[in-house]
Amino acid sequence: MPRALLLLAWLALVAAGPADIAGQYALRGVREAAGGIELLADGRFRYGFSYGALDETAEGRWTFDGRRVRLNTDPRPAPPSWRMLPAEAGDPALFQLMLQSPAGKPIPNIEVSVRMADGSVETAQTRQDWLEAPLDGRRVPVSVRFHIPVHEVTSPEFPLDVGAARRIRIQLDPGGLGIRDFHDWPLDWNDGLLSPPGARPGEGFQKIETAD
């Protein structure tokens, strides 16, 4: 590229300041995904993204160094927390499991893995009611663990003693689950396009021109 064109490109980057960067941006170039970023003039941002089963949001502070916008989530999201509630004796011939919210409501459609005494693992999904399995003495549950792959979250492994209690309740407090925790997330800025790490040409968040 001739030196004159390189100089013009450099001057365009230097001339761009926070006032030029602030505005609304829409995701483009990513099939079956929707998203947007709003960079506010006061240095705050709002973010949203949806792809398949994943929905995430964030808000916080943004900065611009002349080449890149960086996002930092503020306030930071609290991690999800799990705890086993007091178990009940229940039916001696029936194992029952429920994942519930702090308000006591069932949380359905969460992957669960039940480890048996023989080392095998049974998998299922939580329901709006009790998840149930017969106890026949041959396959005895000894621990349970939950997984939320879309958010890359896995619970601790909870030990079970079905000889003492067979109605098991685990509580999940989601905290900030679904809030993206950005730490200096870099977005290359080029003529109104914010490109995240690993983006292919044309992929990213394109500034939306709005009428004054």
mmCIF file of C-alpha atoms in Angstrom:
data_model
loop_
_atom_site.group_PDB
_atom_site.id
_atom_site.type_symbol
_atom_site.label_atom_id
_atom_site.label_comp_id
_atom_site.label_asym_id
_atom_site.label_seq_id
_atom_site.Cartn_x
_atom_site.Cartn_y
_atom_site.Cartn_z
ATOM 1 C CA MET A 1 0.000 0.000 0.000
ATOM 2 C CA PRO A 2 1.422 3.468 -0.906
ATOM 3 C CA ARG A 3 2.676 5.496 2.039
ATOM 4 C CA ALA A 4 0.050 8.174 1.470
ATOM 5 C CA LEU A 5 -2.774 5.631 1.869
ATOM 6 C CA LEU A 6 -1.186 4.160 4.977
ATOM 7 C CA LEU A 7 -0.927 7.649 6.447
ATOM 8 C CA LEU A 8 -4.583 8.377 5.690
ATOM 9 C CA ALA A 9 -5.657 5.114 7.331
ATOM 10 C CA TRP A 10 -3.570 5.920 10.412
ATOM 11 C CA LEU A 11 -5.000 9.435 10.615
ATOM 12 C CA ALA A 12 -8.554 8.036 10.429
ATOM 13 C CA LEU A 13 -7.870 5.808 13.428
ATOM 14 C CA VAL A 14 -6.264 8.606 15.418
ATOM 15 C CA ALA A 15 -9.148 10.968 14.631
ATOM 16 C CA ALA A 16 -11.747 8.532 15.943
ATOM 17 C CA GLY A 17 -12.528 9.235 19.570
ATOM 18 C CA PRO A 18 -15.069 7.984 22.115
ATOM 19 C CA ALA A 19 -17.742 10.323 20.723
ATOM 20 C CA ASP A 20 -17.357 8.702 17.285
ATOM 21 C CA ILE A 21 -17.456 5.189 18.740
ATOM 22 C CA ALA A 22 -20.520 5.620 20.970
ATOM 23 C CA GLY A 23 -23.763 4.324 19.475
ATOM 24 C CA GLN A 24 -25.710 1.177 18.692
ATOM 25 C CA TYR A 25 -24.176 -1.841 16.962
ATOM 26 C CA ALA A 26 -25.936 -4.907 15.532
ATOM 27 C CA LEU A 27 -24.403 -8.329 15.005
ATOM 28 C CA ARG A 28 -23.870 -9.271 11.378
ATOM 29 C CA GLY A 29 -22.283 -12.127 9.454
ATOM 30 C CA VAL A 30 -23.148 -14.882 11.990
ATOM 31 C CA ARG A 31 -25.887 -17.237 10.835
ATOM 32 C CA GLU A 32 -28.783 -18.057 13.189
ATOM 33 C CA ALA A 33 -27.482 -15.617 15.801
ATOM 34 C CA ALA A 34 -28.729 -12.229 16.951
ATOM 35 C CA GLY A 35 -26.997 -9.692 19.106
ATOM 36 C CA GLY A 36 -26.166 -6.101 19.730
ATOM 37 C CA ILE A 37 -24.006 -3.711 21.703
ATOM 38 C CA GLU A 38 -24.882 -0.195 22.770
ATOM 39 C CA LEU A 39 -21.930 1.996 23.719
ATOM 40 C CA LEU A 40 -23.232 4.922 25.719
ATOM 41 C CA ALA A 41 -21.535 8.311 25.715
ATOM 42 C CA ASP A 42 -21.023 8.124 29.500
ATOM 43 C CA GLY A 43 -18.719 5.111 29.138
ATOM 44 C CA ARG A 44 -21.307 2.444 29.949
ATOM 45 C CA PHE A 45 -22.415 -0.346 27.606
ATOM 46 C CA ARG A 46 -25.288 -2.769 27.169
ATOM 47 C CA TYR A 47 -24.867 -6.128 25.406
ATOM 48 C CA GLY A 48 -27.160 -8.937 24.312
ATOM 49 C CA PHE A 49 -26.575 -12.144 22.335
ATOM 50 C CA SER A 50 -28.749 -15.112 21.356
ATOM 51 C CA TYR A 51 -27.722 -18.297 19.557
ATOM 52 C CA GLY A 52 -29.731 -21.502 19.789
ATOM 53 C CA ALA A 53 -30.380 -22.248 23.456
ATOM 54 C CA LEU A 54 -27.895 -19.597 24.588
ATOM 55 C CA ASP A 55 -29.170 -16.203 25.687
ATOM 56 C CA GLU A 56 -26.796 -13.852 27.458
ATOM 57 C CA THR A 57 -26.666 -10.205 28.440
ATOM 58 C CA ALA A 58 -24.180 -7.861 30.071
ATOM 59 C CA GLU A 59 -23.680 -4.279 31.078
ATOM 60 C CA GLY A 60 -20.664 -2.408 32.331
ATOM 61 C CA ARG A 61 -17.952 -0.021 31.215
ATOM 62 C CA TRP A 62 -16.198 0.409 27.861
ATOM 63 C CA THR A 63 -12.969 2.104 26.848
ATOM 64 C CA PHE A 64 -11.352 2.906 23.504
ATOM 65 C CA ASP A 65 -7.597 3.179 22.896
ATOM 66 C CA GLY A 66 -7.761 4.352 19.276
ATOM 67 C CA ARG A 67 -7.790 0.827 17.853
ATOM 68 C CA ARG A 68 -9.892 -1.355 20.119
ATOM 69 C CA VAL A 69 -12.947 -1.116 22.290
ATOM 70 C CA ARG A 70 -12.665 -3.087 25.526
ATOM 71 C CA LEU A 71 -15.632 -4.240 27.579
ATOM 72 C CA ASN A 72 -15.674 -4.909 31.323
ATOM 73 C CA THR A 73 -18.822 -6.187 33.007
ATOM 74 C CA ASP A 74 -19.854 -4.048 35.988
ATOM 75 C CA PRO A 75 -21.239 -5.091 38.381
ATOM 76 C CA ARG A 76 -19.674 -8.526 38.166
ATOM 77 C CA PRO A 77 -22.199 -11.392 38.047
ATOM 78 C CA ALA A 78 -22.467 -13.668 41.066
ATOM 79 C CA PRO A 79 -21.663 -17.320 40.277
ATOM 80 C CA PRO A 80 -24.472 -19.873 40.592
ATOM 81 C CA SER A 81 -24.595 -21.742 43.886
ATOM 82 C CA TRP A 82 -25.829 -25.254 44.682
ATOM 83 C CA ARG A 83 -26.758 -26.981 47.930
ATOM 84 C CA MET A 84 -28.413 -30.175 49.017
ATOM 85 C CA LEU A 85 -31.541 -29.681 51.110
ATOM 86 C CA PRO A 86 -32.534 -32.057 53.933
ATOM 87 C CA ALA A 87 -33.569 -35.357 52.335
ATOM 88 C CA GLU A 88 -36.739 -37.306 53.142
ATOM 89 C CA ALA A 89 -37.057 -41.028 53.679
ATOM 90 C CA GLY A 90 -39.628 -41.525 50.898
ATOM 91 C CA ASP A 91 -40.617 -44.847 49.365
ATOM 92 C CA PRO A 92 -38.007 -47.597 50.046
ATOM 93 C CA ALA A 93 -38.492 -48.870 46.483
ATOM 94 C CA LEU A 94 -38.278 -45.497 44.693
ATOM 95 C CA PHE A 95 -35.468 -42.982 44.141
ATOM 96 C CA GLN A 96 -36.769 -39.421 43.648
ATOM 97 C CA LEU A 97 -34.784 -36.329 42.672
ATOM 98 C CA MET A 98 -35.767 -32.692 42.188
ATOM 99 C CA LEU A 99 -33.771 -29.573 41.292
ATOM 100 C CA GLN A 100 -35.452 -26.468 42.641
ATOM 101 C CA SER A 101 -35.041 -22.711 42.939
ATOM 102 C CA PRO A 102 -34.604 -20.860 46.265
ATOM 103 C CA ALA A 103 -38.367 -20.169 46.044
ATOM 104 C CA GLY A 104 -39.029 -23.924 45.978
ATOM 105 C CA LYS A 105 -40.105 -24.107 42.326
ATOM 106 C CA PRO A 106 -38.861 -27.035 40.186
ATOM 107 C CA ILE A 107 -36.205 -26.195 37.576
ATOM 108 C CA PRO A 108 -36.758 -28.402 34.499
ATOM 109 C CA ASN A 109 -34.577 -29.316 31.507
ATOM 110 C CA ILE A 110 -31.221 -29.416 33.318
ATOM 111 C CA GLU A 111 -28.884 -32.319 32.587
ATOM 112 C CA VAL A 112 -28.327 -34.644 35.534
ATOM 113 C CA SER A 113 -25.863 -37.512 35.964
ATOM 114 C CA VAL A 114 -26.474 -40.162 38.631
ATOM 115 C CA ARG A 115 -23.494 -42.347 39.500
ATOM 116 C CA MET A 116 -24.242 -45.909 40.596
ATOM 117 C CA ALA A 117 -22.422 -48.074 43.091
ATOM 118 C CA ASP A 118 -21.054 -50.231 40.236
ATOM 119 C CA GLY A 119 -19.425 -47.147 38.627
ATOM 120 C CA SER A 120 -21.932 -46.734 35.809
ATOM 121 C CA VAL A 121 -23.643 -43.384 35.178
ATOM 122 C CA GLU A 122 -27.271 -42.770 34.267
ATOM 123 C CA THR A 123 -28.169 -39.454 32.608
ATOM 124 C CA ALA A 124 -31.500 -37.670 32.335
ATOM 125 C CA GLN A 125 -33.049 -34.206 32.454
ATOM 126 C CA THR A 126 -34.822 -32.620 35.382
ATOM 127 C CA ARG A 127 -38.586 -32.172 35.135
ATOM 128 C CA GLN A 128 -41.380 -29.982 36.469
ATOM 129 C CA ASP A 129 -42.012 -32.789 38.950
ATOM 130 C CA TRP A 130 -39.929 -35.465 40.638
ATOM 131 C CA LEU A 131 -37.450 -37.403 38.510
ATOM 132 C CA GLU A 132 -38.044 -41.016 39.561
ATOM 133 C CA ALA A 133 -36.374 -44.416 39.186
ATOM 134 C CA PRO A 134 -37.118 -47.762 40.876
ATOM 135 C CA LEU A 135 -34.683 -49.102 43.479
ATOM 136 C CA ASP A 136 -34.192 -52.825 43.040
ATOM 137 C CA GLY A 137 -30.974 -53.346 44.991
ATOM 138 C CA ARG A 138 -28.858 -54.034 41.902
ATOM 139 C CA ARG A 139 -28.162 -50.463 40.746
ATOM 140 C CA VAL A 140 -27.803 -48.181 43.744
ATOM 141 C CA PRO A 141 -27.364 -44.391 43.264
ATOM 142 C CA VAL A 142 -24.352 -43.064 45.194
ATOM 143 C CA SER A 143 -23.965 -39.499 43.871
ATOM 144 C CA VAL A 144 -25.597 -36.918 41.625
ATOM 145 C CA ARG A 145 -24.282 -33.999 39.570
ATOM 146 C CA PHE A 146 -25.953 -31.387 37.326
ATOM 147 C CA HIS A 147 -24.698 -29.806 34.104
ATOM 148 C CA ILE A 148 -25.702 -26.662 32.189
ATOM 149 C CA PRO A 149 -23.524 -27.005 29.047
ATOM 150 C CA VAL A 150 -24.755 -23.844 27.323
ATOM 151 C CA HIS A 151 -23.255 -21.809 30.180
ATOM 152 C CA GLU A 152 -20.386 -24.252 30.879
ATOM 153 C CA VAL A 153 -21.618 -24.744 34.453
ATOM 154 C CA THR A 154 -21.356 -27.990 36.452
ATOM 155 C CA SER A 155 -22.506 -28.513 40.020
ATOM 156 C CA PRO A 156 -20.499 -30.200 42.765
ATOM 157 C CA GLU A 157 -20.983 -33.957 43.011
ATOM 158 C CA PHE A 158 -23.455 -34.594 45.830
ATOM 159 C CA PRO A 159 -23.079 -37.928 47.686
ATOM 160 C CA LEU A 160 -26.230 -39.980 48.255
ATOM 161 C CA ASP A 161 -27.200 -42.473 50.935
ATOM 162 C CA VAL A 162 -30.384 -44.070 49.633
ATOM 163 C CA GLY A 163 -30.414 -46.474 52.551
ATOM 164 C CA ALA A 164 -31.309 -43.516 54.766
ATOM 165 C CA ALA A 165 -33.251 -41.190 52.429
ATOM 166 C CA ARG A 166 -34.552 -41.468 48.875
ATOM 167 C CA ARG A 167 -36.388 -38.149 48.224
ATOM 168 C CA ILE A 168 -33.529 -35.807 47.288
ATOM 169 C CA ARG A 169 -33.823 -32.070 46.704
ATOM 170 C CA ILE A 170 -30.988 -29.959 45.325
ATOM 171 C CA GLN A 171 -31.312 -26.169 45.295
ATOM 172 C CA LEU A 172 -29.864 -23.999 42.556
ATOM 173 C CA ASP A 173 -29.505 -20.256 43.053
ATOM 174 C CA PRO A 174 -28.695 -19.064 39.508
ATOM 175 C CA GLY A 175 -27.004 -15.858 40.645
ATOM 176 C CA GLY A 176 -25.779 -14.115 37.508
ATOM 177 C CA LEU A 177 -26.231 -17.120 35.221
ATOM 178 C CA GLY A 178 -26.799 -15.744 31.718
ATOM 179 C CA ILE A 179 -24.761 -12.584 32.343
ATOM 180 C CA ARG A 180 -21.553 -12.522 30.303
ATOM 181 C CA ASP A 181 -18.577 -11.676 32.502
ATOM 182 C CA PHE A 182 -16.307 -9.600 30.272
ATOM 183 C CA HIS A 183 -12.717 -8.910 31.329
ATOM 184 C CA ASP A 184 -11.137 -6.399 28.938
ATOM 185 C CA TRP A 185 -12.892 -8.156 26.033
ATOM 186 C CA PRO A 186 -11.240 -6.650 22.943
ATOM 187 C CA LEU A 187 -13.208 -5.578 19.875
ATOM 188 C CA ASP A 188 -11.161 -4.309 16.945
ATOM 189 C CA TRP A 189 -12.702 -1.136 15.542
ATOM 190 C CA ASN A 190 -12.592 -0.597 11.785
ATOM 191 C CA ASP A 191 -14.847 1.904 10.046
ATOM 192 C CA GLY A 192 -17.851 1.244 12.269
ATOM 193 C CA LEU A 193 -17.358 -2.523 12.638
ATOM 194 C CA LEU A 194 -16.459 -3.996 16.027
ATOM 195 C CA SER A 195 -14.827 -7.393 15.481
ATOM 196 C CA PRO A 196 -14.386 -9.819 18.407
ATOM 197 C CA PRO A 197 -11.406 -12.181 18.674
ATOM 198 C CA GLY A 198 -11.465 -14.904 16.025
ATOM 199 C CA ALA A 199 -14.053 -13.172 13.838
ATOM 200 C CA ARG A 200 -13.869 -13.806 10.113
ATOM 201 C CA PRO A 201 -13.854 -10.894 7.667
ATOM 202 C CA GLY A 202 -17.204 -9.113 7.811
ATOM 203 C CA GLU A 203 -18.266 -10.701 11.095
ATOM 204 C CA GLY A 204 -18.879 -8.511 14.090
ATOM 205 C CA PHE A 205 -21.046 -5.698 15.395
ATOM 206 C CA GLN A 206 -21.807 -3.049 12.778
ATOM 207 C CA LYS A 207 -22.667 0.463 13.879
ATOM 208 C CA ILE A 208 -26.230 1.478 13.138
ATOM 209 C CA GLU A 209 -26.500 4.972 11.713
ATOM 210 C CA THR A 210 -29.412 6.782 13.321
ATOM 211 C CA ALA A 211 -30.962 10.084 12.330
ATOM 212 C CA ASP A 212 -30.186 12.971 14.680
#
